Coordinates of C-alpha atoms in Angstrom, one line a residue:
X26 CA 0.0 0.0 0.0
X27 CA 1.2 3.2 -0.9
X28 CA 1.4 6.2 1.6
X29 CA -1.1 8.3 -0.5
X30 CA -3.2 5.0 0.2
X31 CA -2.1 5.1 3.8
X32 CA -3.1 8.6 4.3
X33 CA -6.2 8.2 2.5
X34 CA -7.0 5.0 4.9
X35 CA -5.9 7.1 8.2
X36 CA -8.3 10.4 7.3
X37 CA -11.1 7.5 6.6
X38 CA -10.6 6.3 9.9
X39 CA -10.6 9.9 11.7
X40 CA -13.8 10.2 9.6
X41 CA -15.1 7.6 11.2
X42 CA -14.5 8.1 14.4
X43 CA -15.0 11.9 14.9
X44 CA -17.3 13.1 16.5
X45 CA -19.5 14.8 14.0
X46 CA -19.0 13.2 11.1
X47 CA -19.4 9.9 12.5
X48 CA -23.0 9.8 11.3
X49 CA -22.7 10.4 8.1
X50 CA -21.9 7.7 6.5
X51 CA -22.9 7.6 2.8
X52 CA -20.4 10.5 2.2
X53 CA -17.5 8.5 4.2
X54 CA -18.6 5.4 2.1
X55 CA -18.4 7.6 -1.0
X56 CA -14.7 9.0 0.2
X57 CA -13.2 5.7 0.8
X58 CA -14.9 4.5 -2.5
X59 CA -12.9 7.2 -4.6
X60 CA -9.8 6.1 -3.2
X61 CA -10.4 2.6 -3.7
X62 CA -10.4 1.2 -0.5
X63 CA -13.4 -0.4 -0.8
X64 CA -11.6 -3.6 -0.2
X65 CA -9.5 -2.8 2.5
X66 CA -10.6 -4.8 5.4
X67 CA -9.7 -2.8 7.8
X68 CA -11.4 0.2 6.9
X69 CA -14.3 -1.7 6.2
X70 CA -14.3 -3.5 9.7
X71 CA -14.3 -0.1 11.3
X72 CA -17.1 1.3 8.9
X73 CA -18.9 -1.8 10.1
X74 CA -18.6 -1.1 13.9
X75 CA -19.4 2.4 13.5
X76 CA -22.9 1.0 11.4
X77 CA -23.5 -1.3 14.5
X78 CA -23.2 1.5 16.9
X79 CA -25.5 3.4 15.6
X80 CA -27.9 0.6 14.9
X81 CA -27.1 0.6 10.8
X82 CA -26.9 -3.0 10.1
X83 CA -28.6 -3.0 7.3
X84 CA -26.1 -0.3 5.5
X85 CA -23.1 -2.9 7.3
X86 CA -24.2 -5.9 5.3
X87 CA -24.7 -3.8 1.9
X88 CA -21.0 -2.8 2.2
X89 CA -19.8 -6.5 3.5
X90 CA -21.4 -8.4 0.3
X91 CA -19.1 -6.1 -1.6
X92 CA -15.6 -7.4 -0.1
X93 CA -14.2 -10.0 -2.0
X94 CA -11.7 -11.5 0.7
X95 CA -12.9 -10.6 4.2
X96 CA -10.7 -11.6 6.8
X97 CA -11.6 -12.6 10.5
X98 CA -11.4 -8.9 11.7
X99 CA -14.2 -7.7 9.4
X100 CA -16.5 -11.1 10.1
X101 CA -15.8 -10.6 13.7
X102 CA -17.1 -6.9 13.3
X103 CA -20.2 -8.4 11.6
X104 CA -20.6 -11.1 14.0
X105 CA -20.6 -8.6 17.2
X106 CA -22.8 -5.8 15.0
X107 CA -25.5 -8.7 14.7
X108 CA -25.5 -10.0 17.8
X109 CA -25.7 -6.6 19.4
X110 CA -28.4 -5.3 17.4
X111 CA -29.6 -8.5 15.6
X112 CA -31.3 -10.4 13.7
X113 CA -29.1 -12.4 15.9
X114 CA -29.2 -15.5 13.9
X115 CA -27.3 -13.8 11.5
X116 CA -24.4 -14.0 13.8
X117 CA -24.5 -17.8 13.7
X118 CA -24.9 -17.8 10.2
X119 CA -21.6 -15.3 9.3
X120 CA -20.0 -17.9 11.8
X121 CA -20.6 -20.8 9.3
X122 CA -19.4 -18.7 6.3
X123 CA -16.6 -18.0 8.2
X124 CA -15.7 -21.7 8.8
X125 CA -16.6 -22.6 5.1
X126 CA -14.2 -20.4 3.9
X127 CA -11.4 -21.5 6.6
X128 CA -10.6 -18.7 8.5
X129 CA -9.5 -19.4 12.2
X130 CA -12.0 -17.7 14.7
X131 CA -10.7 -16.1 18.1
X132 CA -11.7 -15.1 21.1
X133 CA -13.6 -12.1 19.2
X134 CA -15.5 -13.8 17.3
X135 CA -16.7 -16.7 20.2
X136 CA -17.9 -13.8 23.3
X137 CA -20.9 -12.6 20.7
X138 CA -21.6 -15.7 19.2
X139 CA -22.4 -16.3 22.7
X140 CA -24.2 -13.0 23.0
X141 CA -26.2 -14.0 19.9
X142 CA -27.5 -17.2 21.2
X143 CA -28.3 -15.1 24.8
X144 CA -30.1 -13.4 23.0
X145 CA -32.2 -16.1 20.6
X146 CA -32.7 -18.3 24.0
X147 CA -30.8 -20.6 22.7
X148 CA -29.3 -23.0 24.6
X149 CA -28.2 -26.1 22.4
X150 CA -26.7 -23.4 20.3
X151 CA -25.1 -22.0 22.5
X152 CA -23.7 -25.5 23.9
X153 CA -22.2 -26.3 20.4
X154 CA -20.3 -22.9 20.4
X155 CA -18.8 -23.7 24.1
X156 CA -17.7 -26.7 22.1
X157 CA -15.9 -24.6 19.2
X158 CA -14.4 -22.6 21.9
X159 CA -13.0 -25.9 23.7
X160 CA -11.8 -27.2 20.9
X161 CA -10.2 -23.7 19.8
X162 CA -8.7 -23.7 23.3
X163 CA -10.3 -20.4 24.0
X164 CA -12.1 -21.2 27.1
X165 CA -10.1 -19.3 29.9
X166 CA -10.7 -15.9 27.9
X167 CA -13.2 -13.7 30.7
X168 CA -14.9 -12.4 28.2
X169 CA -15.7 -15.9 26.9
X170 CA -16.3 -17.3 30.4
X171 CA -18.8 -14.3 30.7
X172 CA -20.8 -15.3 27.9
X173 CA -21.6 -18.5 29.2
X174 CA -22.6 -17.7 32.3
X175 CA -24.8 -15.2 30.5
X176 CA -26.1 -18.1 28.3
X177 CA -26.9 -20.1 31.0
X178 CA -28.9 -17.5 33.3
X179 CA -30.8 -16.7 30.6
X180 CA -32.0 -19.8 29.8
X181 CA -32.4 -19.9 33.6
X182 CA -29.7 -22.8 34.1
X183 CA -28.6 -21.3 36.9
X184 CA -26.6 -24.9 38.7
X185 CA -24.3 -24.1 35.6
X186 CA -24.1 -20.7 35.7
X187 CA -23.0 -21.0 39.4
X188 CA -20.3 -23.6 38.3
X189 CA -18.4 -21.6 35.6
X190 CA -18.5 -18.6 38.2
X191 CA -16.8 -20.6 41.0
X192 CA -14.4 -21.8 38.3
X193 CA -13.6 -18.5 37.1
X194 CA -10.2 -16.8 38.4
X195 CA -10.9 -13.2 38.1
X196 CA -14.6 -12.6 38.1
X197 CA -15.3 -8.8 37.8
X198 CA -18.8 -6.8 38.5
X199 CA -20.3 -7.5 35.5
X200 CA -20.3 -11.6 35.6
X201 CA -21.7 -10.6 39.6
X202 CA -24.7 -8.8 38.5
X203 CA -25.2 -11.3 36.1
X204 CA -25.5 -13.7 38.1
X205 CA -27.7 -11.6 41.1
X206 CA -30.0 -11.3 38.5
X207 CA -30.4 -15.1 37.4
X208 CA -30.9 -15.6 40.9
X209 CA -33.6 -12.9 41.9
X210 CA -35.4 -13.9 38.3
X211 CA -35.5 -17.8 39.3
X212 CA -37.7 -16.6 42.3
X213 CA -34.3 -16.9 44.5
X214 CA -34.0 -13.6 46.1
X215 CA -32.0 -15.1 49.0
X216 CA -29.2 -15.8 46.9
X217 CA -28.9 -12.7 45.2
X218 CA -28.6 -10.9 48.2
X219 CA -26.3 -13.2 49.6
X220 CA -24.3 -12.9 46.3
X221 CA -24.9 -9.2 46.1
X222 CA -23.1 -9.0 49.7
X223 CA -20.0 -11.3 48.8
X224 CA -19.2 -8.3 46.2
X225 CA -16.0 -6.4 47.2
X226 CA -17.0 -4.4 44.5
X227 CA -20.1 -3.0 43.4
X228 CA -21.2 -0.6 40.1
X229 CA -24.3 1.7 40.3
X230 CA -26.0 -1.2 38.2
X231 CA -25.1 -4.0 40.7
X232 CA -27.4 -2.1 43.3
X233 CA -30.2 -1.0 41.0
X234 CA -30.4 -4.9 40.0
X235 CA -30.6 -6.1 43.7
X236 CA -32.9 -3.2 44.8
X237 CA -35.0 -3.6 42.0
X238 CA -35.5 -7.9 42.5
X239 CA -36.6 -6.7 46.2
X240 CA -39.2 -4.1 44.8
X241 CA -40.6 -6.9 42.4
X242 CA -40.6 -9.6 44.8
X243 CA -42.8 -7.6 47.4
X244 CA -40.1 -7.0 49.6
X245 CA -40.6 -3.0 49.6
X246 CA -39.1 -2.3 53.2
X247 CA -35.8 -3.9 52.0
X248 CA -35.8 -2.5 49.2
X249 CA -35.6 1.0 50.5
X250 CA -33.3 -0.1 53.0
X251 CA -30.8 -1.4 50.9
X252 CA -31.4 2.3 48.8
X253 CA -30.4 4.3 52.0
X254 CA -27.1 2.2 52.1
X255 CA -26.7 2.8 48.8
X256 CA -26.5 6.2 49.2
X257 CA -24.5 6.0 52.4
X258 CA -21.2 4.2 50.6
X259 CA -21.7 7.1 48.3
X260 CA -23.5 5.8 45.1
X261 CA -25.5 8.6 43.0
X262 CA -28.8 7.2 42.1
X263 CA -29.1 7.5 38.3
X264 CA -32.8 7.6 36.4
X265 CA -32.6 3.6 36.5
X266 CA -32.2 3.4 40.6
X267 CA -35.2 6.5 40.3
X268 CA -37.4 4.8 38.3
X269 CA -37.1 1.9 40.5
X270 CA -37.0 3.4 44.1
X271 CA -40.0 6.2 43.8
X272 CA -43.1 3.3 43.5
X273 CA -41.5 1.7 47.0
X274 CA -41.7 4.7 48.6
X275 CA -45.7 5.4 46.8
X276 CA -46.3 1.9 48.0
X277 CA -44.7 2.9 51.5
X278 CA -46.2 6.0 52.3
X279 CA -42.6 7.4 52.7
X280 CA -43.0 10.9 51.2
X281 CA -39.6 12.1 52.4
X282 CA -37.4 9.8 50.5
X283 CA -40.0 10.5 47.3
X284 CA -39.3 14.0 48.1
X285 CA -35.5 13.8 48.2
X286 CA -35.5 12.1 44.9
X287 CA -37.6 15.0 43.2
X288 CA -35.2 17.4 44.7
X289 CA -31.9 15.1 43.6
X290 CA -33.3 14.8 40.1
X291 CA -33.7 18.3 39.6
X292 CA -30.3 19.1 40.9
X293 CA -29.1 16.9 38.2
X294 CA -31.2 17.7 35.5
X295 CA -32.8 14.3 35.0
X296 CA -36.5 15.4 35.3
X297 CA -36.1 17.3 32.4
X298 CA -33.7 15.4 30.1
X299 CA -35.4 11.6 30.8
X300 CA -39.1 10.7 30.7
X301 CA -39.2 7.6 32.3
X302 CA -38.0 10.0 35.3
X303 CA -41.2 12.6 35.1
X304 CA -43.5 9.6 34.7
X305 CA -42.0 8.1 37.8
X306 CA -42.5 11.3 39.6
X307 CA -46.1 12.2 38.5
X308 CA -46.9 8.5 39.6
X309 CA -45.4 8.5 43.1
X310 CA -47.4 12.0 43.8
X311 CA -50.2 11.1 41.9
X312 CA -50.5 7.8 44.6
X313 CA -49.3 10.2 47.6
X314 CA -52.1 12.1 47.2
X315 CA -50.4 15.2 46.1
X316 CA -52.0 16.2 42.5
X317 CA -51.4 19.4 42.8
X318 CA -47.7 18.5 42.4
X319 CA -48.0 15.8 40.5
X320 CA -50.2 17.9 37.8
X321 CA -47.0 21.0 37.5
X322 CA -44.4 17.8 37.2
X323 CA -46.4 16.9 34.0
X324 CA -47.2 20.3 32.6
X325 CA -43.0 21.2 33.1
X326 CA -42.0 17.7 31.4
X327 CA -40.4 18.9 28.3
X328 CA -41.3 15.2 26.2
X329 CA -44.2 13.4 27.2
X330 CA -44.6 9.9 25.9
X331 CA -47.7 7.8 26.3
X332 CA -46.9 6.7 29.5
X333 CA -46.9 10.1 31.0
X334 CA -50.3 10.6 29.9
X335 CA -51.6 7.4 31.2
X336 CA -49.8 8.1 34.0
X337 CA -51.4 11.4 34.9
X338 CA -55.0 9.8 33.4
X339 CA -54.5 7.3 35.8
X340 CA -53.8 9.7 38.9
X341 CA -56.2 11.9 38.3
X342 CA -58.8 8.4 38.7
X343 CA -57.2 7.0 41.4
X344 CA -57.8 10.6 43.4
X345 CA -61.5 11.2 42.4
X346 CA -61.0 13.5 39.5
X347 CA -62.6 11.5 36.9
X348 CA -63.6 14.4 34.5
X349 CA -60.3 16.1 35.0
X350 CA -58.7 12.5 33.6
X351 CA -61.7 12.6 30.7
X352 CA -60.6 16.0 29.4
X353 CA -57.1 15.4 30.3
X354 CA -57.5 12.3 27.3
X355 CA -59.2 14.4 24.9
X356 CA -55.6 16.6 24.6
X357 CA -53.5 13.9 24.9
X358 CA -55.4 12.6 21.4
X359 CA -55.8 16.3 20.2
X360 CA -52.3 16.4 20.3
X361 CA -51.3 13.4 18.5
X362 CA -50.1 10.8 20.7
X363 CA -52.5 7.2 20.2
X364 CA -53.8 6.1 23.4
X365 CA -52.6 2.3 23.9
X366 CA -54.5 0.1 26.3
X367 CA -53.7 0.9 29.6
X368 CA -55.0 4.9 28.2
X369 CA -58.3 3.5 27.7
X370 CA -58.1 1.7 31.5
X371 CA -57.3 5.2 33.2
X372 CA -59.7 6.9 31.4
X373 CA -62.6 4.7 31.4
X374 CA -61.4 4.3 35.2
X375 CA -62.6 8.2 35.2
X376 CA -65.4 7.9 33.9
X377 CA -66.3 5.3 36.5
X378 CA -65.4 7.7 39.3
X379 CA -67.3 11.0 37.7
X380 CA -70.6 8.9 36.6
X381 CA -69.9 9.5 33.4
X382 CA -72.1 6.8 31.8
X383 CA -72.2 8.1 28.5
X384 CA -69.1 9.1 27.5
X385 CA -67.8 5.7 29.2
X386 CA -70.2 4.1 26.2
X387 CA -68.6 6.3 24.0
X388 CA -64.8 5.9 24.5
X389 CA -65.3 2.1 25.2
X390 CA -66.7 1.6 21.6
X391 CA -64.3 3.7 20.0
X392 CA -61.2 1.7 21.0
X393 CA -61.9 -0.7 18.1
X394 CA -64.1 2.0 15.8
X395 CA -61.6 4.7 16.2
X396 CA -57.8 3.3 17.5
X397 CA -57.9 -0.3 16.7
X398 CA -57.4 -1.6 19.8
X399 CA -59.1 -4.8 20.8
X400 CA -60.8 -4.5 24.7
X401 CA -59.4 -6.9 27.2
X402 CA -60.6 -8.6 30.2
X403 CA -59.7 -4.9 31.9
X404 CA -61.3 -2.9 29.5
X405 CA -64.7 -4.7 30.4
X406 CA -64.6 -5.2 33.8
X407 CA -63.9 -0.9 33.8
X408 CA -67.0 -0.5 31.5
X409 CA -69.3 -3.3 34.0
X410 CA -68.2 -0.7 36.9
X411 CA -68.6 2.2 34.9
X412 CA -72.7 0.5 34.3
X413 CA -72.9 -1.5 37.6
X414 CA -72.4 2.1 39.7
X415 CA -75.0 3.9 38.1
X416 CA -77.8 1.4 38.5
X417 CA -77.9 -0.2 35.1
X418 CA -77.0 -3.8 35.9
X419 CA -79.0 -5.5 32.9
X420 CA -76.7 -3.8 30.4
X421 CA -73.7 -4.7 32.3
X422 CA -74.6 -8.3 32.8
X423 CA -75.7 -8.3 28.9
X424 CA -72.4 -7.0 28.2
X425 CA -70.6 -9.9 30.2
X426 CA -72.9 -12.0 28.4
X427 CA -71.7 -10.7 25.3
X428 CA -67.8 -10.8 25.8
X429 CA -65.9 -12.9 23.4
X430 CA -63.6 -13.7 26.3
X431 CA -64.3 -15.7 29.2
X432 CA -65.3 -13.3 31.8
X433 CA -63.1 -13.4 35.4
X434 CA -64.5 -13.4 39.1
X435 CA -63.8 -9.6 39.2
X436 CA -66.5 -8.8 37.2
X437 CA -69.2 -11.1 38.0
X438 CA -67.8 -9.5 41.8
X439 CA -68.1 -6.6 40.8
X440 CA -71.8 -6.9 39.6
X441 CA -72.4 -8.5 42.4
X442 CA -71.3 -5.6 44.4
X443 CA -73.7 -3.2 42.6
X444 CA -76.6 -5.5 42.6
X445 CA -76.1 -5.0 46.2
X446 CA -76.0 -1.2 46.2
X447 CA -79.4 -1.5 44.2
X448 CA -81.0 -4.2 45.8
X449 CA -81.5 -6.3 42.7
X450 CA -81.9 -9.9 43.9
X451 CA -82.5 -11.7 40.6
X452 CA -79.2 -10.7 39.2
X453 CA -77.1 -11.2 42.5
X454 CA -77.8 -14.7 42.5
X455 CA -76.9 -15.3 38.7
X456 CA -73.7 -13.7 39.7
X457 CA -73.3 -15.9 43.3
X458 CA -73.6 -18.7 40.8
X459 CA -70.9 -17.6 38.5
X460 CA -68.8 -16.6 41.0
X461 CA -69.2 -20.0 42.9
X462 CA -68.2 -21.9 39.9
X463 CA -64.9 -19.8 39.6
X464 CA -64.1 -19.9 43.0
X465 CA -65.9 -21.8 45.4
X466 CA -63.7 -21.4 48.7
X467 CA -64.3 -17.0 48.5
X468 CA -66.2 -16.7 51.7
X469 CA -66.7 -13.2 50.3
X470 CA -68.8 -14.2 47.6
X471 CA -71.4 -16.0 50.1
X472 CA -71.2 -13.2 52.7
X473 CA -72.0 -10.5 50.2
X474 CA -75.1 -12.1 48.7
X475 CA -76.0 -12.8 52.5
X476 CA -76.1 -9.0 53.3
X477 CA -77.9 -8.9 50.6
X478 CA -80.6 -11.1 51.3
X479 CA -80.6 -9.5 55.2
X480 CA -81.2 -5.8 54.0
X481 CA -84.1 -7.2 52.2
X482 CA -85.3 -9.1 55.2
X483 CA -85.3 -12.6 53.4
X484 CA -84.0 -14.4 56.1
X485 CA -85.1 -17.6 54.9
X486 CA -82.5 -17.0 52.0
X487 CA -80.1 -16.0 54.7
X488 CA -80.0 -19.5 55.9
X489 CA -79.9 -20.9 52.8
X490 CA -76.4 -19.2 51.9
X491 CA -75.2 -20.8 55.0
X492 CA -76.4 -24.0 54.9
X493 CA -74.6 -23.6 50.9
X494 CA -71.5 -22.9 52.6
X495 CA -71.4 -25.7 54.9
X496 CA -72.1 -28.0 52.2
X497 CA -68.9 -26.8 50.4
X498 CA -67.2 -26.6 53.2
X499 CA -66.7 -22.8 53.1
X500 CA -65.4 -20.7 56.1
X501 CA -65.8 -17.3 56.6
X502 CA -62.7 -15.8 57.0
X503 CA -62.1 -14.0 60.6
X504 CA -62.9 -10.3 60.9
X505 CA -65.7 -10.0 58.1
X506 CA -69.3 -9.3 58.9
X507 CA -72.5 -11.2 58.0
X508 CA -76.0 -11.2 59.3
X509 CA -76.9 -14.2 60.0
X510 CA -74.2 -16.5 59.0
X511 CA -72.1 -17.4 62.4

């Protein structure tokens, strides 16, 4: 190569790595094109990487089928671009071209062939690559000892994942937290945490994953616990350990640490660069009881995705403000963002809350007319409360009737519930009988209908019920009233 050639190569390179030109690749394609180095493998494995990074693969594999004698750089560039940003099958496959035409893999091309199968699930796969590696006498690489413990908690085989970690030599944080994480996600919580304790060193993401398997495995108390240490061995929370920590301390009651967190994400600007961070924010208020605050965190947020608006939707239901939630739906869709199905839950939840009978009938219908989105089991049981509270129990038992799912215990409870409020004996007992069939041991069920009957003064029917629950061996569970069942 000759040193115009060379120089040409090098300002390619700086091209492609600089900051601002970095994304422009069809004019570095076209510069390396005039100075024929389209075949230079080097240039194109960087192109490559640059493609993958900013999720191009597409433009990569235009500009691969073009080399006439890639090498294992450029294949290994491909592999890693596909199994990073997939379809990660391709990774596998580029391996197989890379055997047919002989060239010698490394331990480069084995850590995302690994990756690739993490990804696709795929264990056997994954199995026959630990092989290649064995055979290629690659197996002591970290990086390579790292993608099969990866492999194998994500295909939750967590007996071997365990073993290659207590046969690796120099385990760093990220094969920890990999491993934390198979154990909180296999139900074993326990051995995270003990895990999570062995650490002599721990990342910002190593906390977040244990604080976040205590939040989801309803242990809320720890959870926050483990937060406060977390700050005390002087660990910034980021918008991950936010997100996570500020629905403990709604489901807590612990407005101070909420409160911290607002005032620590404004300090660092994450309320208004990250949305996740606003929606996290409006929620925890919205559930504290604190609209007022929860309302100027939404109007401020500078992006709003559909989340925020469900979010807010949701709030304002949750504290009574139904037709401020009704309105609040009509701007999100004046404004252009689709309502998905949990928008249509929050609102119709509204219109539940404000009476709104009408409009209920209205949006309910137009989530298949107008959006396209097919009602759920949720979607129904919102509309039988939205029908059940205002007295008009036919329609809502016609329209459990008429479901084309199976309906759940909730609703025929929840119809139960209202033909309660109304005193409509005909239809609570066609819902006792559903609900027996679905559960039979729900003392509730049988105590409900009893009060029923009692508020009439058809005590005759009162001892029926209870002779029905002795026969199926029912017990009413402590603490709950009935007249006339003892």
């Amino acid at each position: 190569m000759g040193k115009a050639c060379r120089d040409a190569e090098r300002r390619v390179l700086r091209l492609l790595h600089g900051h601002k030109t970095r994304k422009q690749l069809p004019q570095i394609h076209a510069h390396f094109l005039r100075h024929g180095l389209h075949q230079s493998n080097q240039v194109l494995a960087h192109f490559v990487s640059v493609c993958w990074s900013l999720n191009r693969m597409g433009y990569a594999n235009r500009v691969f089928r073009q080399a006439r004698n890639p090498n294992m750089i450029l294949f290994n560039s491909m592999i890693k671009g596909y199994s990073l940003c997939g379809p990660f099958e391709q990774s596998l496959h580029l391996f197989s071209s890379m055997k047919s035409r002989a060239i010698r893999p490394d331990e480069y091309t084995f850590a995302p062939l690994l990756k690739a199968c993490s990804n696709l699930c795929e264990l056997r796969m994954g199995q026959c690559v630990h092989s290649q590696v064995l055979r290629s006498g690659f197996e002591l690489f970290g990086s390579i000892q790292i993608g099969i413990v990866e492999l194998c908690v994500t295909c939750l085989r967590m007996g071997d994942a365990k073993k290659m970690f207590d046969e690796m030599p120099h385990r760093d944080v990220i094969v920890w937290n990999l491993l934390i994480r198979g154990f909180c996600k296999t139900g074993n919580v326990d051995m995270g945490l003990s895990l999570f304790r062995q650490m002599s060193e721990r990342s910002i993401v190593s906390w977040n994953s244990m604080i976040s398997c205590l939040a989801q495995s309803g242990r809320d108390s720890e959870a926050l616990r483990l937060f406060g240490e977390m700050r005390e061995q002087g660990f910034e929370p980021d918008e991950a350990t936010v997100v996570t920590v500020l629905p403990v301390c709604a489901r807590l009651g612990v407005v101070d640490v909420g409160q911290w967190i607002h005032s620590y994400t404004d300090s660092k600007g994450l309320l208004q660069e990250v949305v996740s961070v606003g929606n996290a924010l409006v929620d925890f208020y919205c559930k504290s009881g604190s609209l007022e605050l929860a309302s100027s965190i939404f109007k401020q947020m500078p992006q709003k995705d559909v989340v925020s608006w469900n979010v807010m939707i949701s709030g304002l239901a949750f504290n009574g403000k139904g037709q401020h939630g009704v309105e609040l739906f009509e701007e999100m869709v004046d404004r252009g963002t689709n309502p998905n199905n949990a928008t249509f839950i929050g609102v119709l939840a509204c219109c539940a809350h404000a009476g709104l009978v009408e409009r209920g009938r209205g949006l309910f219908a137009s989530m298949s007319l107008s959006h396209r989105i097919k009602p759920k089991l949720e979607h129904y049981g919102c509309m039988v409360d939205i029908l059940g509270r205002s007295g008009h129990m036919k329609e809502a038992h016609d329209l459990i009737r008429s479901m084309p799912i199976k309906p759940n215990a909730a609703l025929w409870g929840s119809l139960l519930s209202s033909c309660r409020t109304y005193g409509d004996l005909e239809l609570a007992e066609i819902a006792l009988h559903e609900l027996i069939n679905l559960e039979p041991w729900n003392s509730g069920n049988y105590v409900l209908l009893s009060n029923i009957y009692a508020e009439e003064g058809r005590w005759d029917k009162v001892d029926k019920v209870r002779v029905l629950m002795r026969e199926k061996c029912v017990i009413k569970g402590p603490g709950r009233s009935a007249l006339g069942i003892g």
